[in-house]
Amino acid sequence: MTTNQWTQIGFFFVLLLLLVKPLGWYMARVYEHKPFFLGKWFGWLERLVYKICGVRPEEEMDWKGYALAMLIFNVVGGLILYAIERLQNHLPLNPAGQSAVPPDLAMNTAISFITNTNWQNYGGESTMSYFTQMAGLAVHNFLSAASGMATLAAFIRGFARKETKLLGNFWVDMTRTTLYILMPICVAIALALISRGIPQTFSNYPSATLVQPTSYDQPVTNAQGTPVTVDGKPQVTHVAVTEQSLAVGPVASQIAIKQFGTNGGGFYNANSANPYENPDPLTDLIEMLALLVVGFALCYTFGVMVGDKRQGWAVLFAMLLLLVPMVFLCVHSEQAGNPLLNHLTVGKEGASLNDGNMEGKEVRFGIVNSGLWATITTGTSCGAVNSMHDSFTPLGGFVPLWMLMLGEVAPGGVGSGLYVMIIFAIVAVFVAGLMVGRTPEYLGKKIQSYEMKMASLVILIPPMAILALTAIGVVTDAGRAGVSNPGAHGFSEILYAFTSQVANNGSAFAGLNGNTPFYNLMGSVAMWFGRFWLAIPCLAIAGSLARKKIVPQSSGTLPTHTVLFIIMLVSTVLIVGALTFFPALALGPIVEHLKMIHF
Amino acid sequence: MADHTKARKLFETEITRKAVIESFKKLTPGHMIKNPVMFTVYVGSILTTGLWIQALAGKGEAAPGFIFAVSLWLWFTVLFANFAEAMAEGRGKAQADTLRKSRQEVKAKKLAKPDKNAKATEVLSGDLRKGDVVLVEAGDFIPADGEVVVGVAMVDESAITGESAPVVRESGGDRSAVTGGTRVISDWLVVQVSSNPGESFLDRMISMVEGAKRQKTPNEIALNILLAALTIVFLVVCATLLPFSIFSVFVSGSGQVVTVTVLVALFVCLAPTTIGGLLSAIGIAGMDRMIQANVIAMSGRAVEAAGDVDVLLLDKTGTITLGNRQATELIPASGVDVKDLAEAAQLSSLSDETPEGRSIVVLAKEKYGLRGHDIQDLKATFVPFTAQTRMSGVDIGKRAIRKGAAEAIEKYVKEEGGKYPEDVRTGVEAISRRGGTPLVVAEGKKVLGVIHLKDIVKGGIQERFAELRRMGIKTVMITGDNPLTAAAIAAEAGVDDFLAQATPEAKLKLIRESQAGGRLVAMAGDGTNDAPALAQADVAVAMNTGTQAAKEAGNMVDLDSNPTKLIEVVKIGKQLLMTRGSLTTFSIANDVAKYFAIIPAAFALTYPELNALNIMRLATPQSAILSAVIFNAVIIVFLVPLALKGVQYRPASASRLLRDNFIIYGLGGIIVPFVGIKAIDLILVALGLVK
């Protein structure tokens, strides 16, 4: 790795950490109902929303009420999204004349967007109308992000409060998250992106005259559509192309929330590798910061809300320890390239291929920004891509897969990442607490069998779902049919697909053809479990913790803000991830890598 | 139970022999299912045995010898875990047997009414019911637990406590409880039976010790859930490896699908069998350690709670200070010769048989050279202490000497027409401030001076409190003294806080307040007036010499009746949890090495490149798998002593303990199996057991 690469990665993380405190503080104000400037300006709007929806903001809910509200909201939202997709040919704002989305794809997409996954088995510009993109997908980009953050707010209140059943009002948390956090910041991000030339329009796809006209041979087909051959040779006609149709639309607004809300569902099929989504290094930097900042800032919010900022910083540093080494591994592996190709040269000038693995990467981002992006997009539940993970070297591709397998906790999806990370902290505290001879406590709350039961569910379900679905994928013909690459890489593709969906990430090893009824259906199951089967036990823990007293600290209490505890927490996440996925990884990326270097 | 103060030897031949037999008897499905982790190993053993039989029939997935070896060691894994449990139970049973010897059927004299002279009928102790009244005379065994209603007697309680010195039991007060199986050695008692047969204190002790009534404690349940969850994860990991392997063979076009035997072996190695196998042994051993400290816990829950205690309430008298105060100084009033004061003090104390009274006589003799008088020679009349006068003294002819609390003497002197001097008042206050108890001496209407009675703080108690502070436990001294005195003693002893002029209500209130603040409170007590506070405290140690009410209210009984034992109890509780936590960490950390042994071996035929992961350079795939399985079984036996004795506990802050245990059991848990598996592999190769 070069100095330039170190500097770029260092610069990015410094910038990120500078944003943590102000944003974290601001979000804490929002969730603690303390005064702040936007609240003064838009308070009327907030109250208006409550009035229209019939919400009584002062009525708080217990964990069951909160979880039920969250579930109902998401199920209804998903049904509406499904309806929009199926009926988009009858709805307005469809200048490109997109037809109705097929039922299996529509279901997969609906669940994908309500679960903050944004797994895309479709190409946006060739499948979805403007109306579906805006009123359907972009709206759910906001709502699924807000839903995760609201759940987190309730979860944190479980620690902050004592001897109460109440965790807050879901509708209020949703409204305030959207109105005061997501909307204003996304407007700012969208404006910044528009200033760099990202389209934001309702107009039809324009045509552009090509500077360099191109041509290709088109096969001649008969009336039945089968190619005509003469003497076994296919007949072709020469076609000259002078014009190109440019897919545009309300792009910038959707990119802003897809990054900031860790959704990841691109406007275009190529996602942020497409120049209209991510034209230059500056937009790349903005988009990377946007996708990571909320996850980290929420740690600070957590610290403020539980009344001990050190706790928030400890979790944040644990996340950094999980994330940053992987960034280096990814960039390093991509820079090292493929030893089988490194000695070769291409072109008249004899350019060396020994300059890293550039397959599937955009030249304007290079290796460092592709590797960095791939790591953070999988460390969060974003899943937006600016390069093709399928083309990474085995170890380079191992990194995004590994980040997904850790359960999206470094820092994970907005809200959801932190609450799962805190579950890991609870497990770490449990084992550590036993080792010091005391019934474990975290933030003054005793961790007992009910908490362990729920925490076990949270840690159990994702690996079970991933491994079981992958197993079904590799033994059924329908599952094997989607694989495009031979050998161990084919296994990695299927494993990655299900890991990504269970983890609610949405990025893919694009080599897998996922738009089949099999993958649409299995993927829907994966995403649904990955989201709600974790959120519900988390809320149950919050409900149980809120009822407990807060045990005062003493020197017999295990401090949870020390370096030792951070190491303990990181070890727990790594051990759970490694022990669960080591065999699968060995049969995928590890054997790929070993085959490559032993070839 | 005379040997209970000595630590039992770890592997007594008799207990070990019985444990080996027991570990086979425990192989029934009904017993195995109680431990989910070991149950999965049990099922795995049955499965591989089946595969072996299939292989013998010639249709096996691998060589019969290999399947047999794996299957055999899986059975050993189950047996070793059973052995650990049986060992712990065996040690408990041995304790119970010694207890049981003291419980024999005796003849009891049942009285028609609680009167020594009432009509007595002879019945067997087993026929006595709660509420019956019996007469116990010198030489008789007390037939059942009960409360003394009439009489005073010396009772030999060595069968229960191991203490050979007989103790006084009398009606009323805090020494009225008697225990079945103990023997009256002088006088007689009328006892009202307080428990039905099978429910007596001894019965409960025996069943606790035997582990028959052992219920899983909250913390154990929580840990079991975590272990079960991990087991399920590993089950899924291993089960899905079969389709993964099928796919890998399909895409690579070479090799052979992994065998079920290898998958079962991998699963058993990964599942937390080490902690799963030792978990119940650890719990039983914890209870056993309590008994060795001469404390009987009424539930495992109480033992566990002891480790969590945040606040320790300790009675001043007998715990922090020696039981009695001693006179250390005489301060004469102005114009009074110190010798006169000393003489008066001595005379007034001659027939005062309390330790304080005797210490005054000793002081007068040693410091002021006054010879002892005989009260008979003086023709003196002794005026005993009463709660009304709050004074005692003597009348010798016309001399009336009184000593007592300052206010009482002041009142007395004024009634006699005398004056209470100002310098005596300041002297009294000075003594109080220093933590002493002032006794004012007066003759007639003249105040002679003040005796300084001092509480003597027990040697070494300060260090123990410092130790507790390091453990994060706050100590609170409970005393009936006034706040001034209490503060001075508290400072001298080094406790964190004190409760002065403590009434039962004040104690109860203090406990409730601490608990409301989320703290766990431990206390020791013996009197009936302690019972409400004992019932409220989370860990309540009742003294064996205490009343039945106190024993009923507490959740532990200290047979030595030593309140300082609380500190021991806390340590044992912590040790119990630490042993569980450390072995869990060790068990999970072990998995890393096992993966490196088994994964390359399992897929050696499909992907020979994976041999790069065989960093231990194990000889063959078969020896790699066998070595891992053998290590996994043998480690249980190696850890049995640790499970029974518990992880060593030093009083230190939580961070330090965590760091040390994390390094020992976490890092150690990663390294040890690498060494162990390699060693077993070398042995297997040397013995020519693997190709």
PDB file of C-alpha atoms in Angstrom, chain B residues 62-257:
ATOM      1  CA  ALA B  62     -15.469 -44.846   6.070  1.00  0.00           C
ATOM      2  CA  ALA B  63     -13.205 -47.489   7.548  1.00  0.00           C
ATOM      3  CA  PRO B  64     -14.910 -49.223  10.490  1.00  0.00           C
ATOM      4  CA  GLY B  65     -11.819 -48.742  12.663  1.00  0.00           C
ATOM      5  CA  PHE B  66     -11.943 -44.989  12.266  1.00  0.00           C
ATOM      6  CA  ILE B  67     -15.671 -44.722  12.929  1.00  0.00           C
ATOM      7  CA  PHE B  68     -15.230 -46.970  15.948  1.00  0.00           C
ATOM      8  CA  ALA B  69     -12.442 -44.780  17.347  1.00  0.00           C
ATOM      9  CA  VAL B  70     -14.474 -41.594  16.909  1.00  0.00           C
ATOM     10  CA  SER B  71     -17.563 -43.220  18.384  1.00  0.00           C
ATOM     11  CA  LEU B  72     -15.617 -44.578  21.349  1.00  0.00           C
ATOM     12  CA  TRP B  73     -14.204 -41.179  22.236  1.00  0.00           C
ATOM     13  CA  LEU B  74     -17.588 -39.550  21.898  1.00  0.00           C
ATOM     14  CA  TRP B  75     -18.888 -42.013  24.463  1.00  0.00           C
ATOM     15  CA  PHE B  76     -15.925 -41.131  26.655  1.00  0.00           C
ATOM     16  CA  THR B  77     -16.848 -37.466  26.352  1.00  0.00           C
ATOM     17  CA  VAL B  78     -20.307 -38.227  27.702  1.00  0.00           C
ATOM     18  CA  LEU B  79     -18.932 -40.477  30.438  1.00  0.00           C
ATOM     19  CA  PHE B  80     -16.334 -37.936  31.538  1.00  0.00           C
ATOM     20  CA  ALA B  81     -19.017 -35.296  31.918  1.00  0.00           C
ATOM     21  CA  ASN B  82     -21.138 -37.716  33.927  1.00  0.00           C
ATOM     22  CA  PHE B  83     -18.089 -38.543  36.015  1.00  0.00           C
ATOM     23  CA  ALA B  84     -17.530 -34.875  36.865  1.00  0.00           C
ATOM     24  CA  GLU B  85     -21.113 -34.558  38.031  1.00  0.00           C
ATOM     25  CA  ALA B  86     -20.946 -37.826  39.967  1.00  0.00           C
ATOM     26  CA  MET B  87     -17.738 -36.737  41.693  1.00  0.00           C
ATOM     27  CA  ALA B  88     -19.315 -33.524  42.889  1.00  0.00           C
ATOM     28  CA  GLU B  89     -22.424 -35.346  44.015  1.00  0.00           C
ATOM     29  CA  GLY B  90     -20.361 -38.024  45.691  1.00  0.00           C
ATOM     30  CA  ARG B  91     -18.521 -35.484  47.766  1.00  0.00           C
ATOM     31  CA  GLY B  92     -21.829 -33.974  48.766  1.00  0.00           C
ATOM     32  CA  LYS B  93     -23.230 -37.377  49.669  1.00  0.00           C
ATOM     33  CA  ALA B  94     -20.243 -38.098  51.869  1.00  0.00           C
ATOM     34  CA  GLN B  95     -21.007 -34.916  53.779  1.00  0.00           C
ATOM     35  CA  ALA B  96     -24.640 -35.892  54.008  1.00  0.00           C
ATOM     36  CA  ASP B  97     -23.826 -39.325  55.391  1.00  0.00           C
ATOM     37  CA  THR B  98     -21.875 -37.872  58.278  1.00  0.00           C
ATOM     38  CA  LEU B  99     -24.813 -35.587  58.951  1.00  0.00           C
ATOM     39  CA  ARG B 100     -27.260 -38.417  58.741  1.00  0.00           C
ATOM     40  CA  LYS B 101     -25.425 -40.417  61.383  1.00  0.00           C
ATOM     41  CA  SER B 102     -26.385 -37.797  63.895  1.00  0.00           C
ATOM     42  CA  ARG B 103     -30.033 -38.194  63.034  1.00  0.00           C
ATOM     43  CA  GLN B 104     -31.193 -41.345  64.697  1.00  0.00           C
ATOM     44  CA  GLU B 105     -34.542 -42.375  65.948  1.00  0.00           C
ATOM     45  CA  VAL B 106     -34.655 -41.634  69.676  1.00  0.00           C
ATOM     46  CA  LYS B 107     -37.268 -42.014  72.379  1.00  0.00           C
ATOM     47  CA  ALA B 108     -38.901 -38.783  73.391  1.00  0.00           C
ATOM     48  CA  LYS B 109     -40.888 -37.901  76.503  1.00  0.00           C
ATOM     49  CA  LYS B 110     -43.953 -36.218  75.170  1.00  0.00           C
ATOM     50  CA  LEU B 111     -45.655 -33.932  77.691  1.00  0.00           C
ATOM     51  CA  ALA B 112     -49.354 -33.268  77.868  1.00  0.00           C
ATOM     52  CA  LYS B 113     -48.695 -29.584  78.513  1.00  0.00           C
ATOM     53  CA  PRO B 114     -45.595 -27.367  78.661  1.00  0.00           C
ATOM     54  CA  ASP B 115     -44.782 -28.127  82.290  1.00  0.00           C
ATOM     55  CA  LYS B 116     -41.935 -30.282  83.536  1.00  0.00           C
ATOM     56  CA  ASN B 117     -44.212 -32.121  85.923  1.00  0.00           C
ATOM     57  CA  ALA B 118     -46.959 -32.788  83.432  1.00  0.00           C
ATOM     58  CA  LYS B 119     -47.754 -36.354  82.483  1.00  0.00           C
ATOM     59  CA  ALA B 120     -45.156 -37.751  80.059  1.00  0.00           C
ATOM     60  CA  THR B 121     -45.662 -40.483  77.490  1.00  0.00           C
ATOM     61  CA  GLU B 122     -42.870 -42.190  75.583  1.00  0.00           C
ATOM     62  CA  VAL B 123     -43.000 -41.819  71.802  1.00  0.00           C
ATOM     63  CA  LEU B 124     -40.516 -42.194  68.979  1.00  0.00           C
ATOM     64  CA  SER B 125     -38.987 -39.008  67.671  1.00  0.00           C
ATOM     65  CA  GLY B 126     -40.356 -39.809  64.211  1.00  0.00           C
ATOM     66  CA  ASP B 127     -43.900 -39.562  65.550  1.00  0.00           C
ATOM     67  CA  LEU B 128     -43.502 -36.053  66.890  1.00  0.00           C
ATOM     68  CA  ARG B 129     -45.453 -33.343  65.109  1.00  0.00           C
ATOM     69  CA  LYS B 130     -45.116 -29.610  65.060  1.00  0.00           C
ATOM     70  CA  GLY B 131     -46.483 -28.121  68.262  1.00  0.00           C
ATOM     71  CA  ASP B 132     -45.816 -31.177  70.468  1.00  0.00           C
ATOM     72  CA  VAL B 133     -44.064 -30.494  73.753  1.00  0.00           C
ATOM     73  CA  VAL B 134     -41.310 -32.793  75.021  1.00  0.00           C
ATOM     74  CA  LEU B 135     -39.123 -33.018  78.068  1.00  0.00           C
ATOM     75  CA  VAL B 136     -35.418 -33.504  77.522  1.00  0.00           C
ATOM     76  CA  GLU B 137     -33.267 -34.343  80.521  1.00  0.00           C
ATOM     77  CA  ALA B 138     -29.520 -34.593  81.000  1.00  0.00           C
ATOM     78  CA  GLY B 139     -28.104 -37.334  78.778  1.00  0.00           C
ATOM     79  CA  ASP B 140     -31.077 -37.330  76.371  1.00  0.00           C
ATOM     80  CA  PHE B 141     -30.910 -36.481  72.698  1.00  0.00           C
ATOM     81  CA  ILE B 142     -33.151 -33.647  71.626  1.00  0.00           C
ATOM     82  CA  PRO B 143     -35.661 -35.499  69.415  1.00  0.00           C
ATOM     83  CA  ALA B 144     -36.550 -32.725  66.983  1.00  0.00           C
ATOM     84  CA  ASP B 145     -35.973 -29.093  66.153  1.00  0.00           C
ATOM     85  CA  GLY B 146     -37.749 -26.826  68.544  1.00  0.00           C
ATOM     86  CA  GLU B 147     -37.968 -23.853  70.823  1.00  0.00           C
ATOM     87  CA  VAL B 148     -37.145 -24.048  74.520  1.00  0.00           C
ATOM     88  CA  VAL B 149     -40.264 -23.046  76.461  1.00  0.00           C
ATOM     89  CA  VAL B 150     -39.093 -23.804  79.995  1.00  0.00           C
ATOM     90  CA  GLY B 151     -35.693 -24.407  81.522  1.00  0.00           C
ATOM     91  CA  VAL B 152     -31.979 -23.814  81.058  1.00  0.00           C
ATOM     92  CA  ALA B 153     -29.460 -26.462  80.064  1.00  0.00           C
ATOM     93  CA  MET B 154     -26.058 -27.088  78.588  1.00  0.00           C
ATOM     94  CA  VAL B 155     -26.325 -28.672  75.159  1.00  0.00           C
ATOM     95  CA  ASP B 156     -23.637 -30.495  73.201  1.00  0.00           C
ATOM     96  CA  GLU B 157     -24.120 -29.412  69.577  1.00  0.00           C
ATOM     97  CA  SER B 158     -20.903 -30.897  68.224  1.00  0.00           C
ATOM     98  CA  ALA B 159     -22.867 -33.201  65.922  1.00  0.00           C
ATOM     99  CA  ILE B 160     -24.049 -30.184  63.998  1.00  0.00           C
ATOM    100  CA  THR B 161     -21.358 -27.610  64.503  1.00  0.00           C
ATOM    101  CA  GLY B 162     -18.255 -29.630  65.149  1.00  0.00           C
ATOM    102  CA  GLU B 163     -17.654 -27.403  68.156  1.00  0.00           C
ATOM    103  CA  SER B 164     -16.941 -29.537  71.224  1.00  0.00           C
ATOM    104  CA  ALA B 165     -17.673 -26.900  73.869  1.00  0.00           C
ATOM    105  CA  PRO B 166     -21.289 -27.213  75.047  1.00  0.00           C
ATOM    106  CA  VAL B 167     -23.572 -24.200  74.691  1.00  0.00           C
ATOM    107  CA  VAL B 168     -26.299 -22.790  76.909  1.00  0.00           C
ATOM    108  CA  ARG B 169     -29.896 -23.082  75.742  1.00  0.00           C
ATOM    109  CA  GLU B 170     -32.651 -21.374  77.677  1.00  0.00           C
ATOM    110  CA  SER B 171     -36.205 -20.231  77.266  1.00  0.00           C
ATOM    111  CA  GLY B 172     -36.834 -16.738  76.018  1.00  0.00           C
ATOM    112  CA  GLY B 173     -34.173 -14.505  74.511  1.00  0.00           C
ATOM    113  CA  ASP B 174     -31.894 -15.284  71.628  1.00  0.00           C
ATOM    114  CA  ARG B 175     -30.687 -18.712  72.725  1.00  0.00           C
ATOM    115  CA  SER B 176     -33.925 -20.600  72.726  1.00  0.00           C
ATOM    116  CA  ALA B 177     -33.572 -22.672  69.550  1.00  0.00           C
ATOM    117  CA  VAL B 178     -32.490 -26.275  69.773  1.00  0.00           C
ATOM    118  CA  THR B 179     -31.662 -28.644  66.953  1.00  0.00           C
ATOM    119  CA  GLY B 180     -32.711 -32.255  66.689  1.00  0.00           C
ATOM    120  CA  GLY B 181     -29.838 -34.688  67.129  1.00  0.00           C
ATOM    121  CA  THR B 182     -27.973 -32.607  69.710  1.00  0.00           C
ATOM    122  CA  ARG B 183     -27.675 -33.784  73.313  1.00  0.00           C
ATOM    123  CA  VAL B 184     -28.497 -32.182  76.637  1.00  0.00           C
ATOM    124  CA  ILE B 185     -25.589 -32.726  79.047  1.00  0.00           C
ATOM    125  CA  SER B 186     -26.836 -30.977  82.158  1.00  0.00           C
ATOM    126  CA  ASP B 187     -30.197 -29.930  83.620  1.00  0.00           C
ATOM    127  CA  TRP B 188     -33.377 -30.238  81.605  1.00  0.00           C
ATOM    128  CA  LEU B 189     -35.411 -28.437  78.948  1.00  0.00           C
ATOM    129  CA  VAL B 190     -39.034 -28.384  77.920  1.00  0.00           C
ATOM    130  CA  VAL B 191     -39.039 -28.039  74.158  1.00  0.00           C
ATOM    131  CA  GLN B 192     -41.866 -27.250  71.798  1.00  0.00           C
ATOM    132  CA  VAL B 193     -41.312 -29.068  68.492  1.00  0.00           C
ATOM    133  CA  SER B 194     -41.187 -26.678  65.543  1.00  0.00           C
ATOM    134  CA  SER B 195     -41.016 -28.984  62.547  1.00  0.00           C
ATOM    135  CA  ASN B 196     -42.629 -32.134  61.246  1.00  0.00           C
ATOM    136  CA  PRO B 197     -40.481 -35.193  60.522  1.00  0.00           C
ATOM    137  CA  GLY B 198     -38.554 -34.793  57.257  1.00  0.00           C
ATOM    138  CA  GLU B 199     -38.723 -31.021  57.418  1.00  0.00           C
ATOM    139  CA  SER B 200     -36.275 -30.443  60.195  1.00  0.00           C
ATOM    140  CA  PHE B 201     -33.185 -28.341  59.895  1.00  0.00           C
ATOM    141  CA  LEU B 202     -31.041 -31.439  59.639  1.00  0.00           C
ATOM    142  CA  ASP B 203     -33.248 -32.911  56.931  1.00  0.00           C
ATOM    143  CA  ARG B 204     -33.022 -29.750  54.920  1.00  0.00           C
ATOM    144  CA  MET B 205     -29.260 -29.655  55.377  1.00  0.00           C
ATOM    145  CA  ILE B 206     -28.919 -33.216  54.190  1.00  0.00           C
ATOM    146  CA  SER B 207     -31.045 -32.711  51.123  1.00  0.00           C
ATOM    147  CA  MET B 208     -29.175 -29.518  50.255  1.00  0.00           C
ATOM    148  CA  VAL B 209     -25.846 -31.223  50.642  1.00  0.00           C
ATOM    149  CA  GLU B 210     -26.875 -34.231  48.637  1.00  0.00           C
ATOM    150  CA  GLY B 211     -27.989 -31.974  45.854  1.00  0.00           C
ATOM    151  CA  ALA B 212     -31.279 -33.848  45.741  1.00  0.00           C
ATOM    152  CA  LYS B 213     -33.302 -30.680  45.880  1.00  0.00           C
ATOM    153  CA  ARG B 214     -30.811 -28.660  43.892  1.00  0.00           C
ATOM    154  CA  GLN B 215     -32.576 -26.339  41.528  1.00  0.00           C
ATOM    155  CA  LYS B 216     -30.807 -24.445  38.824  1.00  0.00           C
ATOM    156  CA  THR B 217     -29.933 -20.946  39.936  1.00  0.00           C
ATOM    157  CA  PRO B 218     -30.936 -17.911  37.839  1.00  0.00           C
ATOM    158  CA  ASN B 219     -27.431 -17.349  36.650  1.00  0.00           C
ATOM    159  CA  GLU B 220     -26.956 -20.985  35.777  1.00  0.00           C
ATOM    160  CA  ILE B 221     -30.162 -20.858  33.757  1.00  0.00           C
ATOM    161  CA  ALA B 222     -28.945 -17.808  31.860  1.00  0.00           C
ATOM    162  CA  LEU B 223     -25.654 -19.508  31.093  1.00  0.00           C
ATOM    163  CA  ASN B 224     -27.471 -22.659  30.026  1.00  0.00           C
ATOM    164  CA  ILE B 225     -29.479 -20.633  27.540  1.00  0.00           C
ATOM    165  CA  LEU B 226     -26.338 -19.161  26.042  1.00  0.00           C
ATOM    166  CA  LEU B 227     -24.714 -22.581  25.825  1.00  0.00           C
ATOM    167  CA  ALA B 228     -27.814 -24.095  24.256  1.00  0.00           C
ATOM    168  CA  ALA B 229     -27.869 -21.284  21.704  1.00  0.00           C
ATOM    169  CA  LEU B 230     -24.233 -21.890  20.827  1.00  0.00           C
ATOM    170  CA  THR B 231     -24.917 -25.599  20.528  1.00  0.00           C
ATOM    171  CA  ILE B 232     -27.744 -24.937  18.084  1.00  0.00           C
ATOM    172  CA  VAL B 233     -25.521 -22.632  16.026  1.00  0.00           C
ATOM    173  CA  PHE B 234     -22.843 -25.308  15.798  1.00  0.00           C
ATOM    174  CA  LEU B 235     -25.438 -27.919  14.960  1.00  0.00           C
ATOM    175  CA  VAL B 236     -26.564 -25.804  12.018  1.00  0.00           C
ATOM    176  CA  VAL B 237     -22.949 -25.074  11.036  1.00  0.00           C
ATOM    177  CA  CYS B 238     -22.169 -28.788  10.891  1.00  0.00           C
ATOM    178  CA  ALA B 239     -25.452 -29.862   9.320  1.00  0.00           C
ATOM    179  CA  THR B 240     -25.134 -27.326   6.501  1.00  0.00           C
ATOM    180  CA  LEU B 241     -21.594 -28.467   5.805  1.00  0.00           C
ATOM    181  CA  LEU B 242     -23.030 -31.584   4.203  1.00  0.00           C
ATOM    182  CA  PRO B 243     -24.820 -29.708   1.378  1.00  0.00           C
ATOM    183  CA  PHE B 244     -21.865 -27.329   1.110  1.00  0.00           C
ATOM    184  CA  SER B 245     -19.581 -30.289   0.671  1.00  0.00           C
ATOM    185  CA  ILE B 246     -21.901 -31.874  -1.911  1.00  0.00           C
ATOM    186  CA  PHE B 247     -21.839 -28.621  -3.872  1.00  0.00           C
ATOM    187  CA  SER B 248     -18.057 -28.295  -3.585  1.00  0.00           C
ATOM    188  CA  VAL B 249     -17.554 -31.799  -4.929  1.00  0.00           C
ATOM    189  CA  PHE B 250     -20.045 -30.989  -7.699  1.00  0.00           C
ATOM    190  CA  VAL B 251     -18.249 -27.801  -8.803  1.00  0.00           C
ATOM    191  CA  SER B 252     -14.682 -28.941  -8.327  1.00  0.00           C
ATOM    192  CA  GLY B 253     -15.390 -32.306  -9.853  1.00  0.00           C
ATOM    193  CA  SER B 254     -13.063 -34.075  -7.482  1.00  0.00           C
ATOM    194  CA  GLY B 255     -12.943 -35.576  -4.037  1.00  0.00           C
ATOM    195  CA  GLN B 256     -15.621 -37.065  -1.924  1.00  0.00           C
ATOM    196  CA  VAL B 257     -18.439 -35.707   0.200  1.00  0.00           C
TER     197      VAL B 257
END
